[in-house]
Short mmCIF file of C-alpha atoms in Angstrom, two decimals:
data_model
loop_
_atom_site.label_atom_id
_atom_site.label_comp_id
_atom_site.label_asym_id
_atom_site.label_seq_id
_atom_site.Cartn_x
_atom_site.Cartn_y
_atom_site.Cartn_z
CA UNK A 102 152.90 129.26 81.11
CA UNK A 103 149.79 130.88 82.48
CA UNK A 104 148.78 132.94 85.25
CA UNK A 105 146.69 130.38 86.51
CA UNK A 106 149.67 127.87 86.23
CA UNK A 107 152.34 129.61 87.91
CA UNK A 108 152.51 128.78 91.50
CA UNK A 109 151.02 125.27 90.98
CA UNK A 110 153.98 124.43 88.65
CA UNK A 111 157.10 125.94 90.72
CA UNK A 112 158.58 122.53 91.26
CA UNK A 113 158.54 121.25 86.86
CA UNK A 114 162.05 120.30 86.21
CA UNK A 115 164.02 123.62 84.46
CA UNK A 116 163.15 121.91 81.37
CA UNK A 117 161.00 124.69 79.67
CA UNK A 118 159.96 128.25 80.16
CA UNK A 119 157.15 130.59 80.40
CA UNK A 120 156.49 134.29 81.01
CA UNK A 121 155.88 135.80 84.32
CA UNK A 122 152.29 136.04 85.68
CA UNK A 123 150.31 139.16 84.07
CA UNK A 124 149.02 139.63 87.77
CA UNK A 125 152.90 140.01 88.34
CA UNK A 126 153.95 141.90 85.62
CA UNK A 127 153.14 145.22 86.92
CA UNK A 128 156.06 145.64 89.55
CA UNK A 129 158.30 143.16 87.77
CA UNK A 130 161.39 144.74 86.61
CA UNK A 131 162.54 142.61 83.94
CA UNK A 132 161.05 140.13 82.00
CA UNK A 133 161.57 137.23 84.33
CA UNK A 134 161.25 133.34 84.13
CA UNK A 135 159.84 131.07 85.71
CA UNK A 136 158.94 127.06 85.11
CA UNK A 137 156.14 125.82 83.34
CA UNK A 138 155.03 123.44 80.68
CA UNK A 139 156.44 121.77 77.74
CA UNK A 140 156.68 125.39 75.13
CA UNK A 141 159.89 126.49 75.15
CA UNK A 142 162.40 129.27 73.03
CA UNK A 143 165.35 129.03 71.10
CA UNK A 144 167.45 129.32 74.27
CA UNK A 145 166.51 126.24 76.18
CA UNK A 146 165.13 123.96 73.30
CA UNK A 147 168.49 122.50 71.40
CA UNK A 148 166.59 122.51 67.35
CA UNK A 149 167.64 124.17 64.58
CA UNK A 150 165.15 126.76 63.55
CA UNK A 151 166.33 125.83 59.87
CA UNK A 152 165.80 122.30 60.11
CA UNK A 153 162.59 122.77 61.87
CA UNK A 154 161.00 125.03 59.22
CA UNK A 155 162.25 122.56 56.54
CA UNK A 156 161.19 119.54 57.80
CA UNK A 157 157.98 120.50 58.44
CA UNK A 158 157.60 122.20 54.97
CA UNK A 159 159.03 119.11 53.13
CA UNK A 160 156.30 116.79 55.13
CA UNK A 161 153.47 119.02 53.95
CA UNK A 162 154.65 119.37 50.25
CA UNK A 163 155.68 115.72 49.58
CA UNK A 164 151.72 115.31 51.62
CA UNK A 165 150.56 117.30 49.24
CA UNK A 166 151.74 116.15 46.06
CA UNK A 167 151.33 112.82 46.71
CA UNK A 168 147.84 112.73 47.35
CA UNK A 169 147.49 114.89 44.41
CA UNK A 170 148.98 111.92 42.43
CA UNK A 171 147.56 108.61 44.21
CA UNK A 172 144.43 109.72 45.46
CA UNK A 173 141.41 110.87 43.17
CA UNK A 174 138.15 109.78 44.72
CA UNK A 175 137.15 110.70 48.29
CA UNK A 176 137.89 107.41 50.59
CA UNK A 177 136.47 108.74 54.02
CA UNK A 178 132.64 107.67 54.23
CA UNK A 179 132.03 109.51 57.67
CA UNK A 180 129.85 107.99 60.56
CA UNK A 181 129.19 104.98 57.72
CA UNK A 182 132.32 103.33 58.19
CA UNK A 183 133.41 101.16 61.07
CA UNK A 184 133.80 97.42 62.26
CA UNK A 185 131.05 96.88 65.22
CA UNK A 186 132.29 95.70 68.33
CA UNK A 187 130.81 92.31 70.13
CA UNK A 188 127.04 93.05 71.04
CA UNK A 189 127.80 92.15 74.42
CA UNK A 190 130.43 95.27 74.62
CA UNK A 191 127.45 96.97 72.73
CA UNK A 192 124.94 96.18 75.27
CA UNK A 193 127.78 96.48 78.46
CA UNK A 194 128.22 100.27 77.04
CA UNK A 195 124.72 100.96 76.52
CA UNK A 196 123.21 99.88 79.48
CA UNK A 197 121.52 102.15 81.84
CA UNK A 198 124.19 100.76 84.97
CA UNK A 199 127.00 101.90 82.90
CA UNK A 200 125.65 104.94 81.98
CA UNK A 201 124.33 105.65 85.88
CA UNK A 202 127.36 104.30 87.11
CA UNK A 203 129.82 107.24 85.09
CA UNK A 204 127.32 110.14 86.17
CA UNK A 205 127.27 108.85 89.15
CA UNK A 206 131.66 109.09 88.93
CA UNK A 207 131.74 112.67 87.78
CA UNK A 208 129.21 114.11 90.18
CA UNK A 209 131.34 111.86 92.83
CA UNK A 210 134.73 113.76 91.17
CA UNK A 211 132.96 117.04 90.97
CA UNK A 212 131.66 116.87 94.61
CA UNK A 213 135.57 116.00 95.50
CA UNK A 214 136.70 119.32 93.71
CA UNK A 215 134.04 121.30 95.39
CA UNK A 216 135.13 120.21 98.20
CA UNK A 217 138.99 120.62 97.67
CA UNK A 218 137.94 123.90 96.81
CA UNK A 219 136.05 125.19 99.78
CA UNK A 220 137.85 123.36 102.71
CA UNK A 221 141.16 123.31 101.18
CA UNK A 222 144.28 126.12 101.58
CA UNK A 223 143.95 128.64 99.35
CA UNK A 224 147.56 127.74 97.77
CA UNK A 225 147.90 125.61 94.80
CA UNK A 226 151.08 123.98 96.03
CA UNK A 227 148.80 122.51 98.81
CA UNK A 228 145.39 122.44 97.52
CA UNK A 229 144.75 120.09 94.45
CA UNK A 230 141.87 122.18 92.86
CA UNK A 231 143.54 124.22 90.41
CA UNK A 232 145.45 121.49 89.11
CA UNK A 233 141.99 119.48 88.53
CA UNK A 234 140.91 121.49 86.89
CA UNK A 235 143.53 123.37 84.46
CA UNK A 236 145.46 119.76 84.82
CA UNK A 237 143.03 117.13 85.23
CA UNK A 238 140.16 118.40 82.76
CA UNK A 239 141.17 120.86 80.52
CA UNK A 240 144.76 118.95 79.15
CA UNK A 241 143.48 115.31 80.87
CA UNK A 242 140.37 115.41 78.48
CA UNK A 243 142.72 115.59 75.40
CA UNK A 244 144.18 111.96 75.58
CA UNK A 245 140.96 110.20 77.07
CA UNK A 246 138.90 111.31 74.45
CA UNK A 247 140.97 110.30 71.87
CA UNK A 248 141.49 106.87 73.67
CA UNK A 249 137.45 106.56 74.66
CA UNK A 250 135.67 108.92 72.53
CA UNK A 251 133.26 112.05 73.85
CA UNK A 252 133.85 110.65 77.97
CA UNK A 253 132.52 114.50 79.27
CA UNK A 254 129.09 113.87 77.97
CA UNK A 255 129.20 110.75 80.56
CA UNK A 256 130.74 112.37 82.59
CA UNK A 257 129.32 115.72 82.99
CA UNK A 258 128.18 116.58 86.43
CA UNK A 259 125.96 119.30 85.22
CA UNK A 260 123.83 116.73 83.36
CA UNK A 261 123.55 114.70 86.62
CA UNK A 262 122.17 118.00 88.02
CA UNK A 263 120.11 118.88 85.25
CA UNK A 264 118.40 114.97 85.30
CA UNK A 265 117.10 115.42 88.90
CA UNK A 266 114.35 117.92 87.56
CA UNK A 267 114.36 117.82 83.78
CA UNK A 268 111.96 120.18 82.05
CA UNK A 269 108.45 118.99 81.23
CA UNK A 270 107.97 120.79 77.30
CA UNK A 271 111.87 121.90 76.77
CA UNK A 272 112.14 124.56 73.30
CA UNK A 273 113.87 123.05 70.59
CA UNK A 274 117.19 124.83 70.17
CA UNK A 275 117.52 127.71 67.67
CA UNK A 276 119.01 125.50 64.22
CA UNK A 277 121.43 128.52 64.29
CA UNK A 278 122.69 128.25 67.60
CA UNK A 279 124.80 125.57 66.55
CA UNK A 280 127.73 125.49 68.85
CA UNK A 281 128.22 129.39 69.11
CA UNK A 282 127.53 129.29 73.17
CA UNK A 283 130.35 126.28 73.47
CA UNK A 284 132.97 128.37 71.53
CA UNK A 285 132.42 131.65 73.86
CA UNK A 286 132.98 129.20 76.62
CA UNK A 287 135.87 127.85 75.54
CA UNK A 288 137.12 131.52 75.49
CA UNK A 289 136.28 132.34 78.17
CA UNK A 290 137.96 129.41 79.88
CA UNK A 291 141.22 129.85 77.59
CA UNK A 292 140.75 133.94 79.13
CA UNK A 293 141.07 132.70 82.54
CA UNK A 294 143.51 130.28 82.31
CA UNK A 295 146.10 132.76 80.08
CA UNK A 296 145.05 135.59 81.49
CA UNK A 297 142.88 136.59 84.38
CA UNK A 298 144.76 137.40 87.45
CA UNK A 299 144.64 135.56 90.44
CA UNK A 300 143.21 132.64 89.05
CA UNK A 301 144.28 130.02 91.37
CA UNK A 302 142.67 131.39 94.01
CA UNK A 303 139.38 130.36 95.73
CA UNK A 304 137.68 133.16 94.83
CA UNK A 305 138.27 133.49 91.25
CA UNK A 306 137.21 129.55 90.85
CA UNK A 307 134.14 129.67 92.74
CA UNK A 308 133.18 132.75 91.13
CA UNK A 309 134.06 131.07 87.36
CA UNK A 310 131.96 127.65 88.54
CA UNK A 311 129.09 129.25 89.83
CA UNK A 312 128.62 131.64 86.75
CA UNK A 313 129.43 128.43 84.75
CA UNK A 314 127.23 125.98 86.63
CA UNK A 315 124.17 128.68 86.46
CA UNK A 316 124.40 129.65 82.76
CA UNK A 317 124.00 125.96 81.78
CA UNK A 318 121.54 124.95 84.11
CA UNK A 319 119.24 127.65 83.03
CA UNK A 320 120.18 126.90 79.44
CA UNK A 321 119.23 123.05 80.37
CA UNK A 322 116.03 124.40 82.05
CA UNK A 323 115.09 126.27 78.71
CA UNK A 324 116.15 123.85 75.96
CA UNK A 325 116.15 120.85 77.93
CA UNK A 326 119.82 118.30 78.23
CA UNK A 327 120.23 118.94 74.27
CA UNK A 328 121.80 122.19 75.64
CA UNK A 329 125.02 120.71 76.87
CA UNK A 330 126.03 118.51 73.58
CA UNK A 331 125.73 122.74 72.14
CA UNK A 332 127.06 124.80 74.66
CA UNK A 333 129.00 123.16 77.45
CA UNK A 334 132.72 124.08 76.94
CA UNK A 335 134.06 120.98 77.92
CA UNK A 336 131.57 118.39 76.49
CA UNK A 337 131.72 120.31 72.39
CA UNK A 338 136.00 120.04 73.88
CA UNK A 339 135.93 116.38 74.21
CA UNK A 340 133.39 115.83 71.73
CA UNK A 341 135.12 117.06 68.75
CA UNK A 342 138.40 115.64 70.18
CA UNK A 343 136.78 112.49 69.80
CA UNK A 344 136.44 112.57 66.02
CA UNK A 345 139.62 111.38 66.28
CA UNK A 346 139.37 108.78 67.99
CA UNK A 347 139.62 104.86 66.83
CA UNK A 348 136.28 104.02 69.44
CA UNK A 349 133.00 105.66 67.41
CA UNK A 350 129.47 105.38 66.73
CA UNK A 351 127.73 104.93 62.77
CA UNK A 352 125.22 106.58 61.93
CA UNK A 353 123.07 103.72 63.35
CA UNK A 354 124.09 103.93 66.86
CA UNK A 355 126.41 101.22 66.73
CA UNK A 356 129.25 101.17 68.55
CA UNK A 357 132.51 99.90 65.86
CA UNK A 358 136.26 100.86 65.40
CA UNK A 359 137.39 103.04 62.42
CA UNK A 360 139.79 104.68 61.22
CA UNK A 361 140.39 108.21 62.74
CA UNK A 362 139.77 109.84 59.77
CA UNK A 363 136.29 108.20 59.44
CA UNK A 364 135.42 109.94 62.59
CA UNK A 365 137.01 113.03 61.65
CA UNK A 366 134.75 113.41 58.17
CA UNK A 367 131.93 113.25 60.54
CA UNK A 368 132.13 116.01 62.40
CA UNK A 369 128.77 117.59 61.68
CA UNK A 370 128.84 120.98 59.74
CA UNK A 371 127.12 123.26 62.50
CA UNK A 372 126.95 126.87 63.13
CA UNK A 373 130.10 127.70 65.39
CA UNK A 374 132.19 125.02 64.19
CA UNK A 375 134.80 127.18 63.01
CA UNK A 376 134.63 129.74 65.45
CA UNK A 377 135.30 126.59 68.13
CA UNK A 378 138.18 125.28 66.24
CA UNK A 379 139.80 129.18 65.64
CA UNK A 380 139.77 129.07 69.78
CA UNK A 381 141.73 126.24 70.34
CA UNK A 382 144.10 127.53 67.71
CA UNK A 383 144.05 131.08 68.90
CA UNK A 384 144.79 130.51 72.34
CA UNK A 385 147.38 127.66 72.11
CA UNK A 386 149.46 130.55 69.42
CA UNK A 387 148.48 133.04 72.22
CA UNK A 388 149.86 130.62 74.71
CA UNK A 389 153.38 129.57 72.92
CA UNK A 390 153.82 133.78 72.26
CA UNK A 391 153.22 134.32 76.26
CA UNK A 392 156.38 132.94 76.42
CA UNK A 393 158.49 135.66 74.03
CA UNK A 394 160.43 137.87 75.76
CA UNK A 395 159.41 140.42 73.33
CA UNK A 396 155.50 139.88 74.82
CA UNK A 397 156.53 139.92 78.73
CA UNK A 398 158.16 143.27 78.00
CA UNK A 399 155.57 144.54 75.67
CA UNK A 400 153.02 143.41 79.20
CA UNK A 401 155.66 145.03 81.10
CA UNK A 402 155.46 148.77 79.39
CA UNK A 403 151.50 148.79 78.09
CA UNK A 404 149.83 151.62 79.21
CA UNK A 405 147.11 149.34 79.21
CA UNK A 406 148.19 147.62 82.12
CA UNK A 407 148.84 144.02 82.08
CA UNK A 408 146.01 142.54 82.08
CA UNK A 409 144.14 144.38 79.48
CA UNK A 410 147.27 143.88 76.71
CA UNK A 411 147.24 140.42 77.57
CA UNK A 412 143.48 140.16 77.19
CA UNK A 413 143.58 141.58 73.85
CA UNK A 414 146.51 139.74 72.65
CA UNK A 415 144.70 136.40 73.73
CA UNK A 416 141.88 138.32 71.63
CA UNK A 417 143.79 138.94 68.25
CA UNK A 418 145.14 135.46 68.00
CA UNK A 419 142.19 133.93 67.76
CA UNK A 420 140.68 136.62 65.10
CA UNK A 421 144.53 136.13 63.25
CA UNK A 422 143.58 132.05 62.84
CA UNK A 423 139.70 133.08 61.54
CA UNK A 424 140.59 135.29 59.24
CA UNK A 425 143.68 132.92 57.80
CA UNK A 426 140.70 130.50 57.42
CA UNK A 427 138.37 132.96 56.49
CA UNK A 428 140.67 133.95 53.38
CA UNK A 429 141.08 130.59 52.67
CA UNK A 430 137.27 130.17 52.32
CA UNK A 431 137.19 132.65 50.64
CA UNK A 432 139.21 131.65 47.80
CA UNK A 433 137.87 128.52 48.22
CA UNK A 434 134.48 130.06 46.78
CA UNK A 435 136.04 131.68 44.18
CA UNK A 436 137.74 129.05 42.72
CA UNK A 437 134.21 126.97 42.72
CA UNK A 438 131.24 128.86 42.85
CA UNK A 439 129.15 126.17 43.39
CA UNK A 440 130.67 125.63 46.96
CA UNK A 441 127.85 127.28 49.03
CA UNK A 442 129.36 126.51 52.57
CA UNK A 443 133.14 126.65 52.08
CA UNK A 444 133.39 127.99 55.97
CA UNK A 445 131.98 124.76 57.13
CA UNK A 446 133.05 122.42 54.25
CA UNK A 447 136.37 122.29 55.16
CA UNK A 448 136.40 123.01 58.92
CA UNK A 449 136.57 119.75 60.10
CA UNK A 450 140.75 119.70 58.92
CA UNK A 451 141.34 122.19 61.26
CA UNK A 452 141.10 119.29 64.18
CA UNK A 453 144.03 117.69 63.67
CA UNK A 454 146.17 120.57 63.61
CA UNK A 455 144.61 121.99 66.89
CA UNK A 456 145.05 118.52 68.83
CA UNK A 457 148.77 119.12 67.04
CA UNK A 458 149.39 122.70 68.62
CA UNK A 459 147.93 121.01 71.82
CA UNK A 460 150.01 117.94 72.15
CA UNK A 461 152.94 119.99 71.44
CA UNK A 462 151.89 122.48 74.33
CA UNK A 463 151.03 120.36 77.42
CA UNK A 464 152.43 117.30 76.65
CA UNK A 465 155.01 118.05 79.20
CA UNK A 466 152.26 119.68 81.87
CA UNK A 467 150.32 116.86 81.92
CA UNK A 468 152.99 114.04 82.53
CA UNK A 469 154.40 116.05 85.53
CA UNK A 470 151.17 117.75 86.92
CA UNK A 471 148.86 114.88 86.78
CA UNK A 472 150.01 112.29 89.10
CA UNK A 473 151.33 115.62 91.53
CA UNK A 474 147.64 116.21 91.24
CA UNK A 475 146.59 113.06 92.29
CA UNK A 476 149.02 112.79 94.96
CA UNK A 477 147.55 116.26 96.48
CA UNK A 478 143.64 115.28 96.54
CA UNK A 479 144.80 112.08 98.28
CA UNK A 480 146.23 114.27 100.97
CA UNK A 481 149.83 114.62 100.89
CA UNK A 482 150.43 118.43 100.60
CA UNK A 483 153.37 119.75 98.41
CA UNK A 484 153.80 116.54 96.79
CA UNK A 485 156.84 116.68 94.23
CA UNK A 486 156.33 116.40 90.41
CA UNK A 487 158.14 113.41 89.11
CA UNK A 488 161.05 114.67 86.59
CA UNK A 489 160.35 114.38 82.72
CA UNK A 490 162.04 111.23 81.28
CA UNK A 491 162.57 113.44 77.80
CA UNK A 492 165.25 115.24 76.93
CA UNK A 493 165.38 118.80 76.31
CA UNK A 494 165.95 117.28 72.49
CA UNK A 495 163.19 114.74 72.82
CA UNK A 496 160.85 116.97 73.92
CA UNK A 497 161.52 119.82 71.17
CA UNK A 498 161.42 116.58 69.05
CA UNK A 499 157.97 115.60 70.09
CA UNK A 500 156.78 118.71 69.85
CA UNK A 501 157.68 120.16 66.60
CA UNK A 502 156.67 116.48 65.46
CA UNK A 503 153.12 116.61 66.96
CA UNK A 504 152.45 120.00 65.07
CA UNK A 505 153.59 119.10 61.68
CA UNK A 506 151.93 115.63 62.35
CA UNK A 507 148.91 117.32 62.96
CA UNK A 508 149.32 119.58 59.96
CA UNK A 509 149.76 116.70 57.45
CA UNK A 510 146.71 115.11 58.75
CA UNK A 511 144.76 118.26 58.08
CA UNK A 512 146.58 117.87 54.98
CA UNK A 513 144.64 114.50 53.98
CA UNK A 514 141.29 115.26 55.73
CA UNK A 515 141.03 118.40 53.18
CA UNK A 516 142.10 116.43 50.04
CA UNK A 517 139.77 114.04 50.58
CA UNK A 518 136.99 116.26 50.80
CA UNK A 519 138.26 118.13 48.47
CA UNK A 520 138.29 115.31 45.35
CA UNK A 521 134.49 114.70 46.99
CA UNK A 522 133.01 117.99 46.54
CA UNK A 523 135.46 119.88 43.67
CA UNK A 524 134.76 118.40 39.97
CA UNK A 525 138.15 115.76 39.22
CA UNK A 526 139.86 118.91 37.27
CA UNK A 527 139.56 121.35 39.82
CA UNK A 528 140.15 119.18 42.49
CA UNK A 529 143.84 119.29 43.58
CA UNK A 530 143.75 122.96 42.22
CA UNK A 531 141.02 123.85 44.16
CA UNK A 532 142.70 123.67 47.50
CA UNK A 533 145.50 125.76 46.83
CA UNK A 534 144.42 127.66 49.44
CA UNK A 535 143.83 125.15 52.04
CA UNK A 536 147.74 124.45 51.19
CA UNK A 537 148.88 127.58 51.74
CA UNK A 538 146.75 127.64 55.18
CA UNK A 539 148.21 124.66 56.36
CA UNK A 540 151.68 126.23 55.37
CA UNK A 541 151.29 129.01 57.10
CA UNK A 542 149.36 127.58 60.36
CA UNK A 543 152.49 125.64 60.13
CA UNK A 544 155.02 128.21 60.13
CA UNK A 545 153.36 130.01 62.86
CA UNK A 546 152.88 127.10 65.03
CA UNK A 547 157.27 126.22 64.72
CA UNK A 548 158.19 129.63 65.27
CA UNK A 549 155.82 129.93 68.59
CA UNK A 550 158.76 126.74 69.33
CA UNK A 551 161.89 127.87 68.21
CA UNK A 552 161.75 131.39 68.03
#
């Protein structure tokens, strides 16, 4: 998989494949292999590249014309829809226990880490800090906010911090800040994890957590605990995750089920929206090519070195997925110049197929690595990862159907905006483009599988 990855998953069952560590790469004399998480090749995942591509281009076309057919007025009414849960869950969720009690959790969790960190071996097969982190948070926050909704604003440790000497007369945030800071995070998070060398060792991570842990605190200082919900990585991560989730809040503050799509029409239009969802998209594709031969040798041979090729591959696959969008957009504003913020409008689609290309990435990772994880910060050193029940074909089943099933969703989230905000003629015409985005995204995201 990852650099960061490598030695922590040596014992995943030969089920999938990755490339060998850029740290490694430079005295490596062929492009090696080594075990890692659920993306594999042609070579060790048994699907037809044929049927694959067809499939998923059938889903998205009979999507398409279908809703083109049976569904003319927009049906998603945003943070207005849901069915409120019983006021006593209301006030149970609400109350300022349950909200002290889950601070009180991650700083507890956080503390644990710190400590794992520190006093621990500096060997991920023996200390269970790398694994929290690139295990635990970064693919663990995927499933619980889609089960609970936005859980790292509860659970944030660096709000805990912040709340023991909140600023008196904070400065309102910059309207065009939007969540610009939280997307260079997440890059820079997605850098060290794919690329960085060495990034399992004690080092590197206190080095990343204390740069991370000051740059927000002085952000908090400055603009007061409105900062995080901006620029915090993680919490805009699990926040915009959460759109998706069936547990949500109306406009009103109270707390109801809905459909995911409800959720998903409210993601609010800010500044850095796209840029945020381009990451995620950029350095999943920039994970899934890591593992083409073609790449390891092209690492191999840079004159570069490895780590700066890598760095700017990890670089041009996220600017490849904004400017596919950005084209998009902007035929989106040609086709209706009345559409002032096609960037934004439209944005919001772009969710499902990211927690697609997601799923279909560490869906394998996290059932192995998570309860090793456990097992580790509970003091049992090399602990073994339990074996994946899937199949080789099971899991290239699940994971060619988790990116066209994210695609098709993206699919519906756009048509429905789009018969809200194009006039009834233009309507299914008018997002040609976001078809032939969706189409492509799709293409890409099977051949990063198969090919």
């Amino acid at each position: 998989m990852t650099a960061a990855l490598v030695q922590l998953l040596t014992s995943v069952p030969a089920l999938v494949s990755a490339p060998t560590p850029v740290s490694a790469l430079v005295s490596a004399p062929a492009p090696a292999q080594v075990l890692a998480h659920g993306v594999g090749s042609r070579h060790d995942l048994p699907l037809s590249p044929f049927y694959a591509y067809a499939g998923a281009f059938t889903a998205l076309l009979v999507s398409f014309l279908a809703l083109g057919l049976l569904w003319s007025s927009s049906r998603f009414r945003g943070d207005l829809a849901g069915r409120p849960l019983p006021a006593v869950l209301q006030r149970a969720a609400d109350a300022p226990p349950t909200r002290a009690a889950l601070r009180l959790l991650g700083a507890v969790l956080s503390l644990v880490f710190l400590l794992h960190l520190l006093l621990g071996p500096d060997d991920p097969d023996r200390n269970p800090a790398p694994g929290a982190l690139y295990v635990l948070l970064w693919v663990g926050l995927v499933p619980a906010s889609l089960l609970l909704g936005p859980v790292w604003r509860l659970l944030n440790p660096l709000r805990a911090l912040h709340a023991l000497h909140p600023p008196r007369n904070p400065r309102p945030l910059p309207a065009a800040l939007g969540i610009r800071p939280a997307a260079a995070g997440l890059l820079l998070f997605t850098w060290l994890e794919l690329v960085a060398p060495d990034n399992t060792s004690r080092t590197t991570l206190l080095t990343a957590l204390a740069l991370h842990v000051g740059v927000h605190l002085l952000g908090a200082a400055r603009y007061g605990d409105r900062w995080f919900a901006h620029a915090d990585p993680f919490e805009v991560y699990s926040s915009l995750l959460a759109r998706l989730s069936p547990l949500g809040r109306r406009a009103d503050g109270r707390l109801v089920l809905r459909s995911p799509f409800d959720g998903l029409d409210s993601t609010p239009r800010v500044p850095g929206l796209v840029a945020t969802v381009c990451v995620l998209l950029g350095s999943t594709a920039y994970d899934g090519l890591s593992d083409n031969p073609r790449w390891i040798t092209t690492l191999q041979t840079s004159p570069l070195g490895p780590v700066p090729t890598a760095t700017l591959g990890l670089l041009s696959t996220v600017a490849l997925a904004a400017a596919c969008y950005g084209l998009c957009a902007g035929a989106l504003r040609l086709a209706d110049r009345e559409l002032t913020t096609p960037l934004t409008s439209f944005a919001h689609s772009l969710l499902p197929i990211a927690l697609g290309y997601l799923t279909a990435h560490y869906f394998s990772l996290l059932v192995t690595e998570f309860s090793r994880t456990v097992i580790m910060a509970g003091g049992t050193d090399n602990a073994p990862s339990p074996a994946l029940s899937l199949s080789p074909g099971g899991l290239a089943t699940l994971q060619v159907a988790a990116v066209v099933t994210g695609h098709v969703l993206g699919v519906i989230a756009a048509h429905d905006r789009s018969v809200r905000l194009f006039p009834p003629a233009r309507a299914v015409a008018g997002q040609l483009p976001l078809f032939a985005l969706m189409i492509t995204y799709t293409l890409g995201g099977i051949g990063l599988l198969v090919a």
